[in-house]
Tab-separated table of C-alpha atoms and ligand atoms in Angstrom:
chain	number	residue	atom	x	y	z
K	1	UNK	CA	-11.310	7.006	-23.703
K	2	UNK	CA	-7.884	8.532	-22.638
K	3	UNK	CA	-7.330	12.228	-21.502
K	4	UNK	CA	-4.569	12.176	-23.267
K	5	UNK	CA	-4.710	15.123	-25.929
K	6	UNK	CA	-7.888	16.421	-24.944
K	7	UNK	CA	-9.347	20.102	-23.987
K	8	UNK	CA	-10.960	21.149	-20.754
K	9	UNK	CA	-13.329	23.860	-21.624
K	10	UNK	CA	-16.355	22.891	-19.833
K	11	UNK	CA	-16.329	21.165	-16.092
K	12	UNK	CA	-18.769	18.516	-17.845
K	13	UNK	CA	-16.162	17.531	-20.575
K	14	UNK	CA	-14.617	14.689	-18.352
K	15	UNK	CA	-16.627	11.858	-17.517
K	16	UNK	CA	-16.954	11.418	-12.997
K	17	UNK	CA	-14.388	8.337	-13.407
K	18	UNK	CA	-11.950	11.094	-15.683
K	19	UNK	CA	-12.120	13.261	-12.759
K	20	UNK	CA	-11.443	10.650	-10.310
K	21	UNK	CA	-8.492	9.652	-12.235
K	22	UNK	CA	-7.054	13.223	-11.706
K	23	UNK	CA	-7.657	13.618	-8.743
K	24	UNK	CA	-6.222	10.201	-7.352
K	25	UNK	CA	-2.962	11.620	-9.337
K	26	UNK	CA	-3.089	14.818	-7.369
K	27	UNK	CA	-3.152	12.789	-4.540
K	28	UNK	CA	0.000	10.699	-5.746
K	29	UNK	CA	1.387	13.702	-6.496
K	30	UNK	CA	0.776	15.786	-3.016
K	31	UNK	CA	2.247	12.537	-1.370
K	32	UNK	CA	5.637	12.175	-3.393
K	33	UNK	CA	6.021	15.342	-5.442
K	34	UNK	CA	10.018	14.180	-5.776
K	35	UNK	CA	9.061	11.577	-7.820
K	36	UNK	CA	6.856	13.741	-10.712
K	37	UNK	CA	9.797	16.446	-10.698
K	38	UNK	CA	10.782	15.275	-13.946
K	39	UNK	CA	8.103	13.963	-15.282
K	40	UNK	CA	7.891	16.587	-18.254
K	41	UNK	CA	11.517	17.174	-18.722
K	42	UNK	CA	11.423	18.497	-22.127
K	43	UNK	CA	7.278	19.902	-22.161
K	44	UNK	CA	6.196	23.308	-22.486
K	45	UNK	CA	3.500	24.657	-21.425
K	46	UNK	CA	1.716	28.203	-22.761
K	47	UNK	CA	0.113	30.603	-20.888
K	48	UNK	CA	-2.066	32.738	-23.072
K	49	UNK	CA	-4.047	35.112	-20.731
K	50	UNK	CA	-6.050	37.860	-22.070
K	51	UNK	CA	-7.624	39.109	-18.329
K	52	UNK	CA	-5.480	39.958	-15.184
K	53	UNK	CA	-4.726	36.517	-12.750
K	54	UNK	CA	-2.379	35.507	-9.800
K	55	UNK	CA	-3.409	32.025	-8.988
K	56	UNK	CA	-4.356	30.313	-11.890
K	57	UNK	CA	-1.391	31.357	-14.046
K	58	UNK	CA	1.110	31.365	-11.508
K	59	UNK	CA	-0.269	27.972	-10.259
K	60	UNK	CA	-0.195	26.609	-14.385
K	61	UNK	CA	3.190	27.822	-14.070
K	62	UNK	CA	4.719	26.602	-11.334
K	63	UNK	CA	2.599	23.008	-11.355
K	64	UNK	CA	4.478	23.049	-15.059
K	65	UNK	CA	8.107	23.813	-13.594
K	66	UNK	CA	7.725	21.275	-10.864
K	67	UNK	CA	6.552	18.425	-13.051
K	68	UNK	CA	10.351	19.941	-14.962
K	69	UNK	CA	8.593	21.377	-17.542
K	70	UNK	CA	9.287	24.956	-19.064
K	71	UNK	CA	6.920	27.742	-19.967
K	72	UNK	CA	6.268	30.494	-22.322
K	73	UNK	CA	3.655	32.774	-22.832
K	74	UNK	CA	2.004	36.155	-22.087
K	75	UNK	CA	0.247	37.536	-19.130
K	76	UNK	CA	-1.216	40.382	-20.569
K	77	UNK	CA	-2.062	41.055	-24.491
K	78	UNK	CA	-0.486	44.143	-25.056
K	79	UNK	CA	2.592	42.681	-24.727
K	80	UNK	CA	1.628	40.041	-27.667
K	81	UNK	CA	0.922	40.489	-31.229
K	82	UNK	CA	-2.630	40.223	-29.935
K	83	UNK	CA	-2.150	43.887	-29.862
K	84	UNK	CA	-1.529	44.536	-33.488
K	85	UNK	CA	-5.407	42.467	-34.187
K	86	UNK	CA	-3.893	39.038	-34.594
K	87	UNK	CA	-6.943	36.289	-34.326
K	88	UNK	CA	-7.468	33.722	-31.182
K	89	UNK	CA	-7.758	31.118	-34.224
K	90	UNK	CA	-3.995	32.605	-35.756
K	91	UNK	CA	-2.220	32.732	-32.378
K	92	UNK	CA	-3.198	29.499	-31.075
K	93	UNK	CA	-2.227	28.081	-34.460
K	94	UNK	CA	1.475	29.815	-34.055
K	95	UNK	CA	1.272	28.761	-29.969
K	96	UNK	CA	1.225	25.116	-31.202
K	97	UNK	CA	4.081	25.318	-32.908
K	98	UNK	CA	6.150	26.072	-30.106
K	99	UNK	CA	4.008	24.235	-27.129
K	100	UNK	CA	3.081	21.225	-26.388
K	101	UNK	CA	-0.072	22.600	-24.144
K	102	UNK	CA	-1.953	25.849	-23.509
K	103	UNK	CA	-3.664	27.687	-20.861
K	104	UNK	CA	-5.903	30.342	-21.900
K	105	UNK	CA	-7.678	33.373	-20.287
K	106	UNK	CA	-10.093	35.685	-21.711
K	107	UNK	CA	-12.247	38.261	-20.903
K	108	UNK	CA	-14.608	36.684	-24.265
K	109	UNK	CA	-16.945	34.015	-23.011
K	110	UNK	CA	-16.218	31.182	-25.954
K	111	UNK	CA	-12.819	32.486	-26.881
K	112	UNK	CA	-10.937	29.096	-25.050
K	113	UNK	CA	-13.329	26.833	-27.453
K	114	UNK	CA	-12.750	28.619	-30.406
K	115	UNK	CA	-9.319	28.257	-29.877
K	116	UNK	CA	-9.295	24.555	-29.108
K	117	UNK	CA	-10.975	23.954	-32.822
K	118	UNK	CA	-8.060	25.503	-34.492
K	119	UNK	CA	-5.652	23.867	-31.534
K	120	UNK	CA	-3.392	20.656	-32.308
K	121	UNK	CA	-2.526	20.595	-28.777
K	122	UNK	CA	-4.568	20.710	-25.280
K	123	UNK	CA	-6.161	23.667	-24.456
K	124	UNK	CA	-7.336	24.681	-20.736
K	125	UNK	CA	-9.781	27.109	-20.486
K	126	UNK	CA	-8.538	29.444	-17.259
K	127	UNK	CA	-12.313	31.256	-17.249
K	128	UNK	CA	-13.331	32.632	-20.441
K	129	UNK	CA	-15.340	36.022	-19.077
K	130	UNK	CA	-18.591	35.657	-16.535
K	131	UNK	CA	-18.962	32.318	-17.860
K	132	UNK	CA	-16.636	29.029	-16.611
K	133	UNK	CA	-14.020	28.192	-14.928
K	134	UNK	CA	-13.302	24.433	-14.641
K	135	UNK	CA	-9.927	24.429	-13.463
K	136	UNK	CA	-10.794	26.527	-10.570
K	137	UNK	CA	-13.333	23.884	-9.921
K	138	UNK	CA	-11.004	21.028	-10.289
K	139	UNK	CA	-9.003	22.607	-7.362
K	140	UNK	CA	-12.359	23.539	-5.307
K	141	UNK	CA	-13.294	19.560	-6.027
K	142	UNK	CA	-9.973	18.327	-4.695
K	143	UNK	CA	-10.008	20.346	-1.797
K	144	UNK	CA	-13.657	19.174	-0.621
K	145	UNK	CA	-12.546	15.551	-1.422
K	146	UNK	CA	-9.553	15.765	0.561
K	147	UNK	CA	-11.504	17.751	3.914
K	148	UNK	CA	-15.024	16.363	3.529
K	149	UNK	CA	-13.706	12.899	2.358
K	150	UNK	CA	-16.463	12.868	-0.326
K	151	UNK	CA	-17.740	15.053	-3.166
K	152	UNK	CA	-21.902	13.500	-2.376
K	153	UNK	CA	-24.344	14.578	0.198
K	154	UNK	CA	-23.592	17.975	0.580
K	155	UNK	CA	-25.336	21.539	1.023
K	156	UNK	CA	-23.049	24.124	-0.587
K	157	UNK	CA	-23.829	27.683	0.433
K	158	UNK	CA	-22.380	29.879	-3.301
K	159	UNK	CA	-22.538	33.517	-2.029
K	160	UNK	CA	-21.780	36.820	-3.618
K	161	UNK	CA	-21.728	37.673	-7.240
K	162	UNK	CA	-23.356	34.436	-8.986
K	163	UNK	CA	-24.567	36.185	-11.867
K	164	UNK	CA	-20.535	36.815	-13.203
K	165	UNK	CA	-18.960	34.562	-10.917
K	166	UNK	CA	-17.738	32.120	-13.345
K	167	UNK	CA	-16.162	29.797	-10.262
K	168	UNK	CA	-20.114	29.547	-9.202
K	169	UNK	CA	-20.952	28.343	-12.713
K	170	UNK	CA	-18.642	25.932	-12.890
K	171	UNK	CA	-18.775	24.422	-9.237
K	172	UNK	CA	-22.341	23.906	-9.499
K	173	UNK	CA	-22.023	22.343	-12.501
K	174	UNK	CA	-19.684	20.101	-11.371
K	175	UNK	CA	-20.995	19.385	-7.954
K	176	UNK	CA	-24.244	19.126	-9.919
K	177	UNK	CA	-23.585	15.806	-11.128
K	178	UNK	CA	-22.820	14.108	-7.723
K	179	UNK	CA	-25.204	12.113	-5.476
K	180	UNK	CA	-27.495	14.184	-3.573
K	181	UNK	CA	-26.215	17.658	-3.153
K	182	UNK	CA	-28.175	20.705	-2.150
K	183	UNK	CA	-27.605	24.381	-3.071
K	184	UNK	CA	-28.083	27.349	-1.020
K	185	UNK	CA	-27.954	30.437	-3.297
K	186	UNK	CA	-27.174	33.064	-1.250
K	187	UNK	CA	-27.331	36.662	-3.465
K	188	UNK	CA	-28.860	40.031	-3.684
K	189	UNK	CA	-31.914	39.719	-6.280
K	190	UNK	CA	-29.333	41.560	-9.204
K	191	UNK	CA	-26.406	38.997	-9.002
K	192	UNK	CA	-28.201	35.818	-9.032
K	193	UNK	CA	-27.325	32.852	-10.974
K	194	UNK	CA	-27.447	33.513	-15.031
K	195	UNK	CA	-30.911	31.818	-16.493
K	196	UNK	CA	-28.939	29.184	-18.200
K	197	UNK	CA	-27.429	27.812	-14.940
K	198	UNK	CA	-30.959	27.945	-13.017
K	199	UNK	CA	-32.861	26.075	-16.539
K	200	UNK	CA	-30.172	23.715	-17.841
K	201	UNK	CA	-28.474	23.066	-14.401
K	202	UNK	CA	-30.405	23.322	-11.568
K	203	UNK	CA	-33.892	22.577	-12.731
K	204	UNK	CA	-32.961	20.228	-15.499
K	205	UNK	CA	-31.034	18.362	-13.513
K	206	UNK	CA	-33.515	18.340	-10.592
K	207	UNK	CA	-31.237	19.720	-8.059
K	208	UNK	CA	-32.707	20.879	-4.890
K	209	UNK	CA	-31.857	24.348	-4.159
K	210	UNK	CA	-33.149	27.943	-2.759
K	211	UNK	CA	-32.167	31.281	-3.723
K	212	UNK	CA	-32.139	33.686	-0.678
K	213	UNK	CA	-31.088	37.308	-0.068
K	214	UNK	CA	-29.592	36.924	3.397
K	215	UNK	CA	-26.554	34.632	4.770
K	216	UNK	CA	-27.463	34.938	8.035
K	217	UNK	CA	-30.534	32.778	8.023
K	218	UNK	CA	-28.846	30.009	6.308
K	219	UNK	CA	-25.198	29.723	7.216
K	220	UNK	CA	-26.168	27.243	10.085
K	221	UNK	CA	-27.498	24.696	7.432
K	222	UNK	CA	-24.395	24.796	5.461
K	223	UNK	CA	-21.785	22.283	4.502
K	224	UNK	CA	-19.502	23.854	2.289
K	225	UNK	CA	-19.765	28.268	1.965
K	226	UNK	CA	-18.352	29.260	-0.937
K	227	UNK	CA	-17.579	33.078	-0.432
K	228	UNK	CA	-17.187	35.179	-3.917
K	229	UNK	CA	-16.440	38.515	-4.571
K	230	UNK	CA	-18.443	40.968	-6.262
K	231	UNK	CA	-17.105	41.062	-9.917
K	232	UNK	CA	-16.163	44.718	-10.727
K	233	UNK	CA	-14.511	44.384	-14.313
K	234	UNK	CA	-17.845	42.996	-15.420
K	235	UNK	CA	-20.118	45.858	-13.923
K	236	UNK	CA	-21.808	47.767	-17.072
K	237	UNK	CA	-21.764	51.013	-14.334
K	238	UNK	CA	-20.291	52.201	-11.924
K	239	UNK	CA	-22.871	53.017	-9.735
K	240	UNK	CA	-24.285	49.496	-9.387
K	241	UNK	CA	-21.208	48.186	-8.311
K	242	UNK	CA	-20.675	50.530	-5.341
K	243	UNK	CA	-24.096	50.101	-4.294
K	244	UNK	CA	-23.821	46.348	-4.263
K	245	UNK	CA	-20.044	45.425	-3.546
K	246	UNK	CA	-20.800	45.135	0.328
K	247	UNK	CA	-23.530	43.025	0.440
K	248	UNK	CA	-21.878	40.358	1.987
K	249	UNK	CA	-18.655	40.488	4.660
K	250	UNK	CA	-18.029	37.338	6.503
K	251	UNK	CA	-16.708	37.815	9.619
K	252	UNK	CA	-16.611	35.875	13.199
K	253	UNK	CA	-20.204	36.820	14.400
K	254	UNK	CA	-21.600	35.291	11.318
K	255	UNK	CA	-19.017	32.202	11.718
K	256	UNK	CA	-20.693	31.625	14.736
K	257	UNK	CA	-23.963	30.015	13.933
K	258	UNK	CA	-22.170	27.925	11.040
K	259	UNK	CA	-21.248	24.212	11.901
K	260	UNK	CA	-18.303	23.455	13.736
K	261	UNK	CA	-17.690	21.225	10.501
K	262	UNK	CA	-18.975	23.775	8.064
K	263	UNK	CA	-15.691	25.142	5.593
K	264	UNK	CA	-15.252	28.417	4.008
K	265	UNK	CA	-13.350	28.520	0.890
K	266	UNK	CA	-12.885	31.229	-1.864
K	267	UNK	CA	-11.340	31.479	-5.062
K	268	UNK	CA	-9.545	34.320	-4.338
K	269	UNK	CA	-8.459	37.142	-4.881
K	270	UNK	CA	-10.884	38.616	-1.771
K	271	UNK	CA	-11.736	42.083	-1.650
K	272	UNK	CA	-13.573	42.687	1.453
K	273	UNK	CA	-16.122	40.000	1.393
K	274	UNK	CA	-14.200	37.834	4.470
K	275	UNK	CA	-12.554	39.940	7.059
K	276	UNK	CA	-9.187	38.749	7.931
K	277	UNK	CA	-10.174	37.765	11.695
K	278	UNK	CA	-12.003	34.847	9.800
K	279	UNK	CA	-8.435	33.612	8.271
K	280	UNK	CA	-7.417	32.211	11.940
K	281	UNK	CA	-10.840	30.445	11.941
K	282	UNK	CA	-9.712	26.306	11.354
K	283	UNK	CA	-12.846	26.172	9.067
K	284	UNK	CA	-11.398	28.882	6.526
K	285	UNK	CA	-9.657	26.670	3.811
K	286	UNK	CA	-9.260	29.105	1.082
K	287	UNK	CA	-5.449	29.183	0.651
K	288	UNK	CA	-5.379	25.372	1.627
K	289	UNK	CA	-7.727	25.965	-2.092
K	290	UNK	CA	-4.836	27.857	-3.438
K	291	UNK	CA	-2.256	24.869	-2.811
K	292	UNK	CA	-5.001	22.243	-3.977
K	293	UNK	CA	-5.249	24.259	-7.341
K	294	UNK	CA	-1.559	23.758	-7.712
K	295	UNK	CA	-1.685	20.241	-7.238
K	296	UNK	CA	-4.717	19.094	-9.179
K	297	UNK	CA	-3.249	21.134	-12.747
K	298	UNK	CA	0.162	19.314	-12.434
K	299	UNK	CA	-2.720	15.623	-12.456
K	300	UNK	CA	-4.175	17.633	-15.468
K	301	UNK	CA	-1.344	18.702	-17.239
K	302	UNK	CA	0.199	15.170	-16.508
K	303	UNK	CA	-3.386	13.578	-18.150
K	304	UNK	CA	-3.825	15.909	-21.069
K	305	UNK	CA	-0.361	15.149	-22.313
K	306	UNK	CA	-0.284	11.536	-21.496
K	307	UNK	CA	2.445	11.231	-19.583
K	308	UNK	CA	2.230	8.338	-16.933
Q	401	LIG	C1	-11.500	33.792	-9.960
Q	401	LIG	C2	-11.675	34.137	-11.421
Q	401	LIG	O1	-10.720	34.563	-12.076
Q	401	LIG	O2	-12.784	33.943	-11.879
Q	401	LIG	N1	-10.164	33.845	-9.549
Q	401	LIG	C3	-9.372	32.726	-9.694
Q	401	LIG	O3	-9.149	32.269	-10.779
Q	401	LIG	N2	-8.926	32.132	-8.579
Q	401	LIG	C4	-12.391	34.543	-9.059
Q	401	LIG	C5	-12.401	36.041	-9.127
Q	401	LIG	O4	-11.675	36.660	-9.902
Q	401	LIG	O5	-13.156	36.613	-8.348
């Protein structure tokens, strides 16, 4: 089966040898971007998102304009007929009239699929509330392929927010389905991982993992630590966010009992859950992440429209 045409909703939707296939392109493409500058002369690309974002939709956009693409879209709803009660189903139908692909963001967890069944053209979910986030992962996958020189055998430390963080869902998912990979869930008792991720992912799949309360008395075991940030806009009070939002701050001391080979990364934006000193550590690869992200949607956009 081709990618061509195809939605990513879900980080399982592509097969391991799909995902291979994009990321040997990002690859291709991080080694000769010249020669992919025009490679969608005449392509547009929308950018439908529903929920505040730097990376993602700056990264769609720009991986669109340097493949020579062009881009339309919204990134906020008010500023769309969205605001006047138009339908996902009505405005992706009118989107694919004009696009040839879309990227879509929404604070409703489902809202990306239920656009892709009305959709003639790709859709990529960009996180769809506390739920996924695949793209994220494809540029989280891409950058522990290109340091680690292997997505198998690996401890990942997920810390933070993992009961909204929809990067967490979607990385263990994904990282899930490699050989022999370990989790260390690192989270106060409130923000652990959602039910569905510890039945249907972790213990269906027979992953090994442990869900502890304290970074400290794991970080030296770790691999990979994935920092998060404590998800505000998804807080139902107040209260409980201030009293949790500091549970976890990353900074040199802790760095200090992690492997020399250990690497941080992020999906950004941070808050206050890394302090800066821990930018200038050479184990901190979260904008190194950033770039990756770039890279790997300008594969995906390049698969989903088949364009070789
Ligand atoms: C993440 C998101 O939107 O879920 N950001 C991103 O896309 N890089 C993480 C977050 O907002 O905390």
């Amino acid at each position: 089966m081709t990618l061509k045409g195809r939605h990513l909703l879900d980080p399982s939707d592509f097969s391991l040898e799909e995902l291979s296939e994009i990321f040997e392109l990002a690859d291709s493409i991080i080694n000769d971007p010249a020669s992919f500058s025009e490679k969608c002369k005449g392509k547009i690309l929308a950018t439908l998102f529903y929920e505040p974002s730097t990376r993602t939709r700056f990264s769609f956009e720009a991986a669109m304009l340097r493949l020579g693409g062009q881009v339309i879209g919204f990134s906020e709803p008010s500023s769309s007929s969205v605001a006047k009660g138009e339908s996902i189903a009505d405005t992706i139908r009118t989107i694919a009239c004009y696009a040839d692909i879309a990227v879509m963001r929404n604070p409703k967890e489902g809202a990306p699929r239920i656009a892709s069944m009305y959709a003639s053209i790709p859709v990529i979910n960009a996180g769809d509330g506390g739920h996924q986030h695949p793209t994220q992962t494809l540029a989280d996958l891409l950058t522990i392929r290109s340091v680690k020189h292997s997505l198998d055998n690996l401890t990942i430390g997920c810390c933070g927010d993992l009961k909204f963080g929809r990067t967490i869902h979607s990385l263990i998912k994904a990282l899930g389905r490699y050989k022999n990979n370990a989790f260390v869930l690192v989270s106060p008792k409130e923000l652990q991982v959602p039910e569905y991720i510890l039945n249907e992912v972790l213990n269906k799949g027979q992953l090994p993992f442990k869900q502890v309360e304290k970074l400290e008395e794991v970080i030296s075991e770790l691999d990979i630590l994935y920092m998060t940030r404590v998800q505000k806009e998804r807080f139902f009070n107040e209260e409980d966010y201030i009293r949790l939002k500091d549970s976890y701050i990353l900074d040199n001391e802790k760095m200090k009992h992690a492997r020399p080979d250990m690497i941080v990364l992020h999906p950004l934006p941070r808050v206050n859950e890394i302090a800066y000193e821990v930018d200038d550590d050479p184990r901190a690869f979260y904008f190194q992440q950033a770039k990756f992200g770039m890279f790997v949607r300008m594969a995906l956009i390049l698969k989903l429209l088949g364009v070789e």
